[in-house]
Amino acid sequence: MVPKSQILNLYKSLLRESQKFASYNFRSYAVRRVRDAFREFQNMQDPEIIRNKLSEAYKNLEIIKRQALISQMYQSDKLVIENIPRSIKS
Amino acid sequence: MLKSLKTLHRRICQLPIEKVVQASSANIQHFSTEYDKYQIKTEFEGRPLYLDAQATTPMDPRVLDEMLPYMTAQYGNPHSRTHAYGWESEAAVEKARTQVANLIGADPKEIIFTSGATESNNIALKGVARFYGAKKRHIITTQTEHKCVLDSCRALEAEGFNITYLPVQTNGLISLEELDKTITPDTSLVSVMTVNNEIGVTQPITEIGRLCHAKKIFFHTDAAQAVGKIPLNVQTMNIDLMSISGHKVYGPKGVGAIYVRRRPRVRIEAIQSGGGQERGIRSGTVPTPLVVGLGRACEISQQEMKYDHERIEILSKRLLDRIFGELSHVVRNGDQVHSYPGCINLSFAYVEGESLLMALKDVALSSGSACTSASLEPSYVLRAIGADEDLAHSSIRFGIGRFTTEEEVDYTANKCIYHVTRLREMSPLWEMVQEGVDLKTIQWSQH
């Protein structure tokens, strides 16, 4: 059985690294996809599936780290919706 | 002055629409005088939002991650059999072939890599037509196909082939009875696209496949807009040839594939001569990084298909609900049910499409196919579904993809509603419609 703290840690680092995408669309997708994937499997009991999903998640964490870096290296201007101040948004 | 306008504009984009409409009449003066063509950039700050997923899609970071090793360290020619550089590239290409094949239920041996869906369509149409040309000289396609299919057919016509361009019904779908009637013993190939690139309708591929299979005619489908987005299976759908594009499935540009059935074998006359790569059908060194990207993109699409589709459906409904809730005289082109939700083609009556696109500069939209977006002619697809000339001129295609967010959809809907309202306020035709004049009954002065 994988300890809960390990899963929680993985979840947190995935979210933290996803936030580092410079591109708005990739960033929001990564954060949303990570959340949805963990939510989808939160009640999973089958240790085999959990193990598979975890190793997949560790692979994805590495991809996100690398790609977020690339995204920062080749930044473009912010999107028009990113430039709207929060005060006007609400 | 400029600064105050900018803030005003930003405000407007975010206001609830009732307020915008109230305020709009007072502000029209500003817009028409201050926002001339040299200042159009001041309308927004930042890059436009991307809602043109049918033209191309951004490359998924996971795809790029898979490609990078083959663009840096592993540069071997996949056809080099004498050293390890070649072997590792070949292994990568073969893995990609399997990934593409898995997505459409094919055997890896049936996948041939090309430069894109245009080349795949050319190979399918010209290749089959010419190989069987001695016996059969008739080809059937539809009026709403992509330009490259229609143009290949024109080229074949010049070679003496007979081509039938099937008309479509007003919902954009072909009639199966009509197809059945058009098939002759001389017919060698039927080519019908799966998802239309302009109006998003999905043709009854399974039924067409069954019909062609029963009559022993080859069936080709241009699935560039469908692969990875809706479930496709070449076995259950009786598809003999299928065109696939890389950059429509979040993969790289400049790569595609064609599926060619092996049992019963579909034979093809190659268009390109050369080293005989890809079983002689498509000579030329296979571009390892691109092919690896296409393979990975297909694998991701397969894993994410359900997730992506559910999301795109929600976003699509959100956009439609907003626009139809606030605006009248809007027509959705194409069938409502048999369509891919990520492609929404709307016609806003009494608004000129190009002016609306200009006004919506901060959203990347298109009035139709990217290939024809330079011309001001109304789209031939919309004409084929029998849309009125004025409605065909006022159409806009909204393309929603994997990376589109709710925020983007809301912004687009708000801006769209605001500008359609604004442009209509300025239109004398709209005024007449509001007064209850039926425009069709008007006798315009003759000249």
Coordinates of C-alpha atoms in Angstrom, one line a residue:
Chain A
M1 CA 0.0 0.0 0.0
V2 CA 1.4 3.4 -1.0
P3 CA 1.4 5.8 1.9
K4 CA -1.1 8.7 1.6
S5 CA 1.6 11.3 2.3
Q6 CA 3.5 10.2 -0.8
I7 CA 0.5 10.5 -3.0
L8 CA -0.3 13.9 -1.6
N9 CA 3.3 15.0 -2.1
L10 CA 3.2 13.9 -5.7
Y11 CA -0.1 15.7 -6.2
K12 CA 1.3 18.9 -4.8
S13 CA 4.5 18.9 -6.8
L14 CA 2.5 18.2 -10.0
L15 CA 0.3 21.2 -9.3
R16 CA 3.3 23.3 -8.3
E17 CA 5.3 22.4 -11.5
S18 CA 2.2 22.9 -13.7
Q19 CA 1.8 26.4 -12.4
K20 CA 5.2 27.2 -13.9
F21 CA 4.1 26.9 -17.6
A22 CA 4.5 30.4 -19.1
S23 CA 1.7 29.8 -21.6
Y24 CA -1.7 30.4 -20.2
N25 CA -3.4 27.6 -22.1
F26 CA -0.8 24.9 -21.2
R27 CA -0.8 26.1 -17.6
S28 CA -4.5 26.0 -17.1
Y29 CA -4.7 22.6 -18.9
A30 CA -2.0 21.1 -16.8
V31 CA -3.5 22.2 -13.5
R32 CA -7.0 21.1 -14.5
R33 CA -5.8 17.8 -15.9
V34 CA -3.8 16.9 -12.7
R35 CA -6.8 17.8 -10.5
D36 CA -9.2 15.8 -12.6
A37 CA -7.0 12.8 -12.8
F38 CA -6.5 12.7 -9.0
R39 CA -10.2 13.2 -8.4
E40 CA -11.0 10.4 -10.8
F41 CA -8.9 7.9 -9.0
Q42 CA -9.3 9.2 -5.4
N43 CA -11.4 6.2 -4.3
M44 CA -9.4 3.6 -6.3
Q45 CA -8.6 0.6 -4.1
D46 CA -6.9 -1.7 -6.6
P47 CA -3.2 -1.6 -5.7
E48 CA -2.2 -2.6 -9.2
I49 CA -4.0 0.3 -10.9
I50 CA -2.7 2.7 -8.2
R51 CA 0.9 1.6 -8.9
N52 CA 0.4 2.1 -12.6
K53 CA -1.1 5.5 -12.2
L54 CA 1.6 6.6 -9.8
S55 CA 4.4 5.6 -12.2
E56 CA 2.6 7.4 -15.0
A57 CA 2.3 10.5 -12.7
Y58 CA 6.0 10.5 -11.9
K59 CA 6.7 10.3 -15.6
N60 CA 4.4 13.2 -16.3
L61 CA 6.0 15.2 -13.5
E62 CA 9.3 15.0 -15.3
I63 CA 7.6 16.0 -18.6
I64 CA 6.0 19.0 -16.9
K65 CA 9.2 20.1 -15.3
R66 CA 11.1 20.0 -18.7
Q67 CA 8.3 21.5 -20.7
A68 CA 7.5 24.3 -18.2
L69 CA 11.2 25.3 -18.5
I70 CA 11.0 25.3 -22.3
S71 CA 7.7 27.3 -22.1
Q72 CA 9.6 29.9 -20.0
M73 CA 12.5 30.0 -22.4
Y74 CA 10.3 30.8 -25.4
Q75 CA 7.7 33.1 -23.9
S76 CA 5.3 35.2 -25.9
D77 CA 3.2 38.2 -24.9
K78 CA 0.5 37.5 -22.4
L79 CA -3.0 36.8 -23.7
V80 CA -5.5 39.5 -23.7
I81 CA -7.5 37.8 -20.8
E82 CA -4.4 37.6 -18.7
N83 CA -4.0 41.4 -18.8
I84 CA -7.5 42.2 -17.5
P85 CA -7.1 43.4 -13.9
R86 CA -9.0 41.2 -11.4
S87 CA -10.9 44.3 -10.2
I88 CA -12.7 44.5 -13.5
K89 CA -13.1 40.8 -13.9
S90 CA -15.6 40.3 -11.1
Chain B
M1 CA -7.6 59.9 -24.3
L2 CA -6.2 56.7 -25.6
K3 CA -5.6 55.4 -22.1
S4 CA -9.1 56.2 -21.0
L5 CA -10.4 54.4 -24.1
K6 CA -8.4 51.4 -23.3
T7 CA -9.8 51.1 -19.8
L8 CA -13.2 51.7 -21.1
H9 CA -12.8 49.0 -23.6
R10 CA -11.5 46.5 -21.1
R11 CA -14.4 47.3 -18.9
I12 CA -16.9 46.8 -21.6
C13 CA -15.4 43.4 -22.4
Q14 CA -16.1 42.2 -19.0
L15 CA -19.4 43.8 -18.2
P16 CA -22.6 41.8 -18.2
I17 CA -24.1 42.1 -21.7
E18 CA -27.2 44.2 -20.8
K19 CA -25.0 47.0 -19.6
V20 CA -22.8 46.8 -22.6
V21 CA -25.7 47.1 -24.9
Q22 CA -27.0 50.1 -23.0
A23 CA -23.7 51.7 -23.1
S24 CA -22.9 50.8 -26.6
S25 CA -25.0 53.4 -28.4
A26 CA -23.3 56.2 -26.5
N27 CA -19.9 54.8 -27.4
I28 CA -20.3 54.0 -31.0
Q29 CA -19.0 57.5 -31.9
H30 CA -15.8 56.8 -30.1
F31 CA -15.3 53.5 -31.9
S32 CA -15.8 54.8 -35.3
T33 CA -13.6 57.8 -35.0
E34 CA -10.8 56.7 -32.7
Y35 CA -10.5 53.1 -33.8
D36 CA -9.4 53.5 -37.3
K37 CA -7.4 50.9 -39.0
Y38 CA -4.1 52.2 -37.9
Q39 CA -5.1 52.0 -34.3
I40 CA -6.7 48.6 -34.4
K41 CA -3.9 47.2 -32.2
T42 CA -4.8 49.5 -29.4
E43 CA -8.1 47.7 -29.1
F44 CA -6.5 45.0 -27.1
E45 CA -3.4 44.4 -25.1
G46 CA -1.8 41.1 -25.3
R47 CA -2.0 38.2 -27.7
P48 CA -5.4 37.2 -29.1
L49 CA -7.1 34.2 -27.8
Y50 CA -6.9 31.1 -30.0
L51 CA -10.3 29.8 -31.1
D52 CA -9.4 28.3 -34.5
A53 CA -8.8 24.7 -33.6
Q54 CA -9.8 23.6 -37.1
A55 CA -7.0 25.5 -38.8
T56 CA -4.4 24.0 -36.6
T57 CA -3.8 23.1 -32.9
P58 CA -0.9 24.0 -30.6
M59 CA 1.5 21.2 -30.1
D60 CA 0.9 19.3 -26.8
P61 CA 3.9 19.7 -24.5
R62 CA 3.9 15.9 -24.1
V63 CA 4.4 15.6 -27.9
L64 CA 7.3 18.0 -28.0
D65 CA 8.9 16.2 -25.0
E66 CA 8.8 13.0 -27.1
M67 CA 10.2 14.7 -30.2
L68 CA 13.1 16.6 -28.7
P69 CA 15.6 13.7 -28.3
Y70 CA 15.1 13.0 -32.1
M71 CA 15.8 16.6 -32.9
T72 CA 19.0 16.6 -30.8
A73 CA 21.0 13.5 -29.9
Q74 CA 19.2 10.8 -31.9
Y75 CA 19.5 12.1 -35.4
G76 CA 20.0 8.9 -37.3
N77 CA 18.4 8.1 -40.7
P78 CA 15.7 5.6 -39.9
H79 CA 16.5 3.8 -43.2
S80 CA 20.2 3.3 -42.3
R81 CA 20.5 -0.4 -41.6
T82 CA 24.3 -0.5 -40.9
H83 CA 24.6 1.3 -37.6
A84 CA 23.0 2.0 -34.2
Y85 CA 21.9 5.6 -35.2
G86 CA 19.7 4.1 -37.9
W87 CA 18.4 1.4 -35.7
E88 CA 17.2 3.6 -32.9
S89 CA 15.5 6.0 -35.3
E90 CA 13.9 3.0 -37.1
A91 CA 12.6 1.7 -33.8
A92 CA 11.1 5.1 -32.9
V93 CA 9.4 5.3 -36.3
E94 CA 7.9 1.8 -36.0
K95 CA 6.7 2.6 -32.5
A96 CA 5.0 5.7 -33.9
R97 CA 3.4 3.6 -36.6
T98 CA 1.9 1.3 -34.0
Q99 CA 0.6 4.3 -32.0
V100 CA -1.2 5.7 -35.1
A101 CA -2.5 2.3 -36.1
N102 CA -3.9 1.6 -32.6
L103 CA -5.9 4.8 -32.7
I104 CA -7.8 3.8 -35.7
G105 CA -7.9 0.0 -35.2
A106 CA -5.5 -0.7 -38.0
D107 CA -2.4 -2.9 -38.4
P108 CA 0.9 -0.9 -38.2
K109 CA 1.8 -2.3 -41.7
E110 CA -1.1 -0.4 -43.1
I111 CA 0.1 3.0 -42.0
I112 CA 2.2 5.1 -44.4
F113 CA 3.7 8.4 -43.2
T114 CA 3.3 11.4 -45.5
S115 CA 3.8 15.1 -45.2
G116 CA 0.2 15.8 -44.2
A117 CA -3.4 15.2 -45.0
T118 CA -3.1 17.0 -48.3
E119 CA -0.5 14.6 -49.5
S120 CA -2.5 11.7 -48.1
N121 CA -5.6 12.8 -50.0
N122 CA -3.6 13.2 -53.2
I123 CA -2.1 9.7 -52.9
A124 CA -5.5 8.2 -52.1
L125 CA -7.4 9.7 -55.0
K126 CA -4.8 9.9 -57.7
G127 CA -3.1 6.7 -56.6
V128 CA -6.2 4.5 -56.6
A129 CA -7.7 6.2 -59.6
R130 CA -4.6 5.7 -61.7
F131 CA -3.9 2.1 -60.6
Y132 CA -7.4 0.9 -61.5
G133 CA -7.8 3.5 -64.3
A134 CA -7.5 0.9 -67.1
K135 CA -10.8 -0.8 -65.9
K136 CA -12.7 1.8 -63.8
R137 CA -12.8 5.5 -64.5
H138 CA -15.4 6.9 -62.2
I139 CA -14.9 8.5 -58.8
I140 CA -17.5 9.9 -56.4
T141 CA -16.9 12.6 -53.9
T142 CA -18.9 15.4 -52.3
Q143 CA -19.2 19.2 -52.9
T144 CA -18.1 20.0 -49.3
E145 CA -14.8 18.2 -49.4
H146 CA -11.5 20.0 -48.5
K147 CA -9.9 21.9 -51.4
C148 CA -7.1 19.3 -51.8
V149 CA -9.6 16.5 -52.5
L150 CA -11.6 18.7 -54.9
D151 CA -8.4 19.8 -56.6
S152 CA -7.1 16.3 -57.0
C153 CA -10.4 15.4 -58.6
R154 CA -10.1 18.3 -61.0
A155 CA -6.6 17.0 -61.9
L156 CA -8.1 13.5 -62.5
E157 CA -10.9 15.0 -64.7
A158 CA -8.2 16.5 -66.8
E159 CA -6.8 13.0 -67.2
G160 CA -10.1 11.8 -68.5
F161 CA -11.7 10.4 -65.3
N162 CA -15.4 11.0 -64.6
I163 CA -16.0 12.6 -61.2
T164 CA -19.4 12.9 -59.5
Y165 CA -19.5 15.7 -56.9
L166 CA -22.4 14.7 -54.7
P167 CA -24.5 17.5 -53.4
V168 CA -25.2 17.7 -49.7
Q169 CA -28.5 18.4 -48.0
T170 CA -29.1 21.6 -46.1
N171 CA -27.8 20.1 -42.9
G172 CA -24.5 19.4 -44.7
L173 CA -24.9 15.6 -44.8
I174 CA -24.9 13.5 -48.0
S175 CA -27.9 11.4 -48.8
L176 CA -27.2 7.7 -48.8
E177 CA -29.8 6.9 -51.4
E178 CA -28.3 9.5 -53.7
L179 CA -24.9 7.9 -53.2
D180 CA -26.3 4.5 -53.9
K181 CA -27.9 5.7 -57.1
T182 CA -24.6 7.4 -58.2
I183 CA -22.5 4.3 -57.9
T184 CA -21.9 2.5 -61.2
P185 CA -19.9 -0.6 -62.2
D186 CA -17.3 1.9 -63.5
T187 CA -16.9 3.4 -60.0
S188 CA -13.5 2.7 -58.4
L189 CA -13.5 5.0 -55.4
V190 CA -15.8 6.9 -53.1
S191 CA -14.2 9.7 -51.0
V192 CA -16.2 11.4 -48.3
M193 CA -14.7 13.3 -45.4
T194 CA -15.5 12.3 -41.8
V195 CA -15.8 15.7 -40.1
N196 CA -16.2 18.8 -42.2
N197 CA -13.5 21.4 -41.6
E198 CA -15.9 24.4 -41.9
I199 CA -19.2 23.3 -40.4
G200 CA -18.1 20.4 -38.3
V201 CA -20.8 17.9 -39.6
T202 CA -20.0 14.2 -39.3
Q203 CA -21.0 12.2 -42.4
P204 CA -22.5 8.8 -41.8
I205 CA -19.2 7.0 -42.3
T206 CA -20.3 3.6 -41.1
E207 CA -23.2 3.5 -43.5
I208 CA -21.2 4.7 -46.4
G209 CA -18.5 2.1 -45.6
R210 CA -21.1 -0.6 -45.5
L211 CA -22.6 0.5 -48.8
C212 CA -19.2 0.6 -50.5
H213 CA -18.1 -2.7 -49.0
A214 CA -21.3 -4.4 -50.4
K215 CA -20.7 -3.0 -53.8
K216 CA -16.9 -3.8 -53.7
I217 CA -15.8 -0.2 -54.2
F218 CA -12.9 1.4 -52.3
F219 CA -13.9 3.9 -49.7
H220 CA -11.6 6.7 -48.8
T221 CA -12.3 9.2 -46.0
D222 CA -10.4 12.4 -45.2
A223 CA -10.4 12.1 -41.4
A224 CA -8.0 15.0 -40.7
Q225 CA -10.6 16.8 -38.5
A226 CA -11.9 13.6 -36.9
V227 CA -8.9 11.4 -35.9
G228 CA -8.2 11.6 -32.2
K229 CA -11.4 13.5 -31.6
I230 CA -14.2 11.0 -32.3
P231 CA -13.8 7.2 -32.1
L232 CA -12.9 5.8 -35.5
N233 CA -12.2 2.2 -36.5
V234 CA -11.3 1.2 -40.0
Q235 CA -12.5 -2.4 -39.5
T236 CA -16.0 -1.7 -38.1
M237 CA -16.5 1.2 -40.4
N238 CA -15.2 -0.6 -43.5
I239 CA -12.8 2.2 -44.4
D240 CA -10.2 1.3 -47.1
L241 CA -8.1 4.5 -47.1
M242 CA -8.0 7.2 -44.5
S243 CA -6.1 10.5 -44.4
I244 CA -4.6 11.7 -41.1
S245 CA -3.0 15.0 -40.2
G246 CA -0.5 15.6 -37.5
H247 CA -1.2 19.2 -36.6
K248 CA -4.9 18.8 -36.1
V249 CA -4.3 16.3 -33.2
Y250 CA -1.9 18.5 -31.2
G251 CA 1.0 17.1 -33.1
P252 CA 3.7 18.7 -35.3
K253 CA 3.0 20.4 -38.6
G254 CA 4.4 18.8 -41.8
V255 CA 3.5 15.3 -41.0
G256 CA 0.5 13.1 -41.6
A257 CA -0.3 9.5 -42.5
I258 CA -2.5 7.5 -44.8
Y259 CA -4.1 4.2 -43.9
V260 CA -4.2 1.8 -46.8
R261 CA -6.0 -1.5 -46.3
R262 CA -4.0 -4.7 -46.8
R263 CA -6.8 -7.3 -46.7
P264 CA -8.4 -7.1 -49.2
R265 CA -5.5 -5.2 -50.6
V266 CA -5.9 -1.7 -52.0
R267 CA -3.3 -1.0 -54.6
I268 CA -1.9 2.4 -55.3
E269 CA 0.2 4.0 -57.9
A270 CA 2.9 6.1 -56.2
I271 CA 3.0 9.8 -57.0
Q272 CA 6.5 10.4 -55.8
S273 CA 9.5 8.5 -57.2
G274 CA 12.5 7.8 -55.1
G275 CA 14.2 5.5 -52.7
G276 CA 11.1 3.3 -52.2
Q277 CA 10.6 4.1 -48.6
E278 CA 7.2 3.4 -47.0
R279 CA 6.6 0.4 -49.2
G280 CA 7.3 2.4 -52.3
I281 CA 4.1 4.5 -51.8
R282 CA 5.8 7.5 -50.4
S283 CA 9.5 7.7 -51.2
G284 CA 11.7 10.1 -49.2
T285 CA 13.4 9.8 -45.8
V286 CA 10.9 9.5 -43.1
P287 CA 11.3 12.6 -40.7
T288 CA 11.8 10.8 -37.4
P289 CA 11.1 13.6 -35.0
L290 CA 7.8 14.6 -36.8
V291 CA 6.7 11.0 -37.1
V292 CA 7.5 10.4 -33.4
G293 CA 5.4 13.5 -32.6
L294 CA 2.5 12.3 -34.7
G295 CA 2.7 8.9 -33.0
R296 CA 2.7 10.3 -29.5
A297 CA -0.1 12.8 -30.4
C298 CA -2.2 9.9 -31.5
E299 CA -1.5 7.9 -28.3
I300 CA -2.4 10.9 -26.2
S301 CA -5.6 11.5 -28.2
Q302 CA -6.6 7.9 -27.7
Q303 CA -6.0 8.1 -23.9
E304 CA -7.7 11.6 -23.6
M305 CA -10.5 11.2 -26.1
K306 CA -13.2 10.8 -23.5
Y307 CA -11.9 13.5 -21.3
D308 CA -11.3 16.0 -24.1
H309 CA -14.7 15.3 -25.7
E310 CA -16.7 15.8 -22.6
R311 CA -14.9 19.1 -21.9
I312 CA -15.2 20.4 -25.5
E313 CA -18.9 19.5 -25.3
I314 CA -19.4 21.6 -22.2
L315 CA -17.5 24.5 -23.6
S316 CA -19.3 24.3 -26.9
K317 CA -22.7 24.3 -25.1
R318 CA -21.5 27.2 -23.0
L319 CA -20.7 29.3 -26.0
L320 CA -23.9 28.4 -27.9
D321 CA -26.1 29.1 -24.9
R322 CA -24.5 32.5 -24.3
I323 CA -24.8 33.6 -27.9
F324 CA -28.2 32.2 -28.6
G325 CA -29.4 33.6 -25.2
E326 CA -28.4 37.1 -26.1
L327 CA -28.7 37.4 -29.8
S328 CA -31.5 36.8 -32.2
H329 CA -31.2 36.0 -35.9
V330 CA -28.3 33.7 -35.5
V331 CA -28.1 30.5 -37.5
R332 CA -25.9 27.5 -36.8
N333 CA -24.7 26.1 -40.1
G334 CA -24.7 22.3 -40.5
D335 CA -26.5 19.5 -38.7
Q336 CA -27.0 20.1 -35.0
V337 CA -26.8 16.4 -33.9
H338 CA -24.4 14.8 -36.4
S339 CA -21.6 17.2 -35.7
Y340 CA -18.4 17.6 -33.8
P341 CA -19.0 20.0 -30.9
G342 CA -15.5 21.6 -31.2
C343 CA -16.5 23.2 -34.5
I344 CA -19.2 25.7 -34.4
N345 CA -20.1 27.7 -37.5
L346 CA -22.5 30.5 -36.9
S347 CA -24.1 33.1 -39.3
F348 CA -25.0 36.4 -37.7
A349 CA -27.7 37.9 -40.0
Y350 CA -27.3 41.6 -40.9
V351 CA -23.7 41.7 -39.9
E352 CA -20.9 41.4 -42.4
G353 CA -18.6 38.5 -41.4
E354 CA -15.3 40.3 -42.2
S355 CA -16.3 43.4 -40.2
L356 CA -17.1 41.2 -37.2
L357 CA -13.8 39.4 -37.6
M358 CA -12.0 42.7 -37.7
A359 CA -13.9 43.9 -34.6
L360 CA -13.0 40.6 -32.8
K361 CA -9.3 41.2 -33.4
D362 CA -8.4 39.9 -30.0
V363 CA -9.8 36.5 -30.7
A364 CA -8.3 34.4 -33.4
L365 CA -11.3 33.2 -35.4
S366 CA -11.9 32.4 -39.0
S367 CA -14.8 32.7 -41.4
G368 CA -14.1 29.2 -42.8
S369 CA -11.2 27.2 -44.1
A370 CA -7.7 28.7 -43.6
C371 CA -6.8 27.9 -47.2
T372 CA -9.5 30.2 -48.5
S373 CA -9.4 32.8 -45.7
A374 CA -7.6 35.3 -47.9
S375 CA -10.5 35.6 -50.3
L376 CA -13.7 37.5 -49.6
E377 CA -15.8 35.0 -51.5
P378 CA -18.3 33.2 -49.4
S379 CA -17.3 29.7 -48.6
Y380 CA -18.2 27.0 -51.1
V381 CA -19.2 24.7 -48.3
L382 CA -21.9 27.2 -47.1
R383 CA -23.1 27.6 -50.6
A384 CA -23.3 23.8 -51.0
I385 CA -25.6 23.6 -48.0
G386 CA -27.8 26.2 -49.6
A387 CA -27.1 29.1 -47.1
D388 CA -28.4 32.4 -48.4
E389 CA -25.7 34.6 -49.9
D390 CA -26.0 37.2 -47.1
L391 CA -25.8 34.5 -44.4
A392 CA -22.8 32.9 -46.1
H393 CA -21.1 36.2 -45.9
S394 CA -21.7 36.6 -42.2
S395 CA -20.4 33.3 -41.0
I396 CA -17.8 32.7 -38.3
R397 CA -16.2 29.5 -37.2
F398 CA -15.4 28.9 -33.5
G399 CA -12.9 26.2 -33.0
I400 CA -12.7 24.8 -29.5
G401 CA -9.8 22.5 -28.5
R402 CA -8.0 20.7 -25.7
F403 CA -6.4 23.8 -24.4
T404 CA -9.4 26.1 -24.5
T405 CA -10.7 27.4 -21.2
E406 CA -14.1 28.6 -19.8
E407 CA -12.6 32.1 -19.5
E408 CA -11.7 32.2 -23.1
V409 CA -15.2 31.0 -24.2
D410 CA -16.9 33.6 -22.0
Y411 CA -14.7 36.4 -23.2
T412 CA -15.3 35.4 -26.8
A413 CA -19.0 35.1 -26.3
N414 CA -19.2 38.5 -24.6
K415 CA -17.2 40.2 -27.3
C416 CA -19.1 38.6 -30.0
I417 CA -22.4 39.6 -28.6
Y418 CA -21.2 43.1 -28.0
H419 CA -19.9 43.6 -31.5
V420 CA -22.8 42.0 -33.3
T421 CA -25.1 44.3 -31.3
R422 CA -22.9 47.3 -32.1
L423 CA -22.7 46.5 -35.8
R424 CA -26.4 45.8 -36.1
E425 CA -27.1 49.2 -34.4
M426 CA -25.3 50.8 -37.3
S427 CA -27.0 48.8 -40.0
P428 CA -29.9 50.3 -41.8
L429 CA -31.1 46.7 -42.7
W430 CA -31.3 45.8 -39.1
E431 CA -33.3 48.9 -38.4
M432 CA -35.8 47.9 -41.1
V433 CA -36.0 44.4 -39.7
Q434 CA -36.7 45.8 -36.3
E435 CA -39.5 47.9 -37.9
G436 CA -41.0 44.7 -39.3
V437 CA -40.0 45.1 -42.9
D438 CA -39.3 41.8 -44.7
L439 CA -36.1 42.4 -46.6
K440 CA -36.8 39.8 -49.2
T441 CA -39.9 41.7 -50.4
I442 CA -37.9 44.9 -51.1
Q443 CA -37.4 45.9 -54.7
W444 CA -33.9 47.4 -54.7
S445 CA -33.3 50.0 -57.4
Q446 CA -32.2 48.3 -60.5
H447 CA -28.9 49.0 -62.1

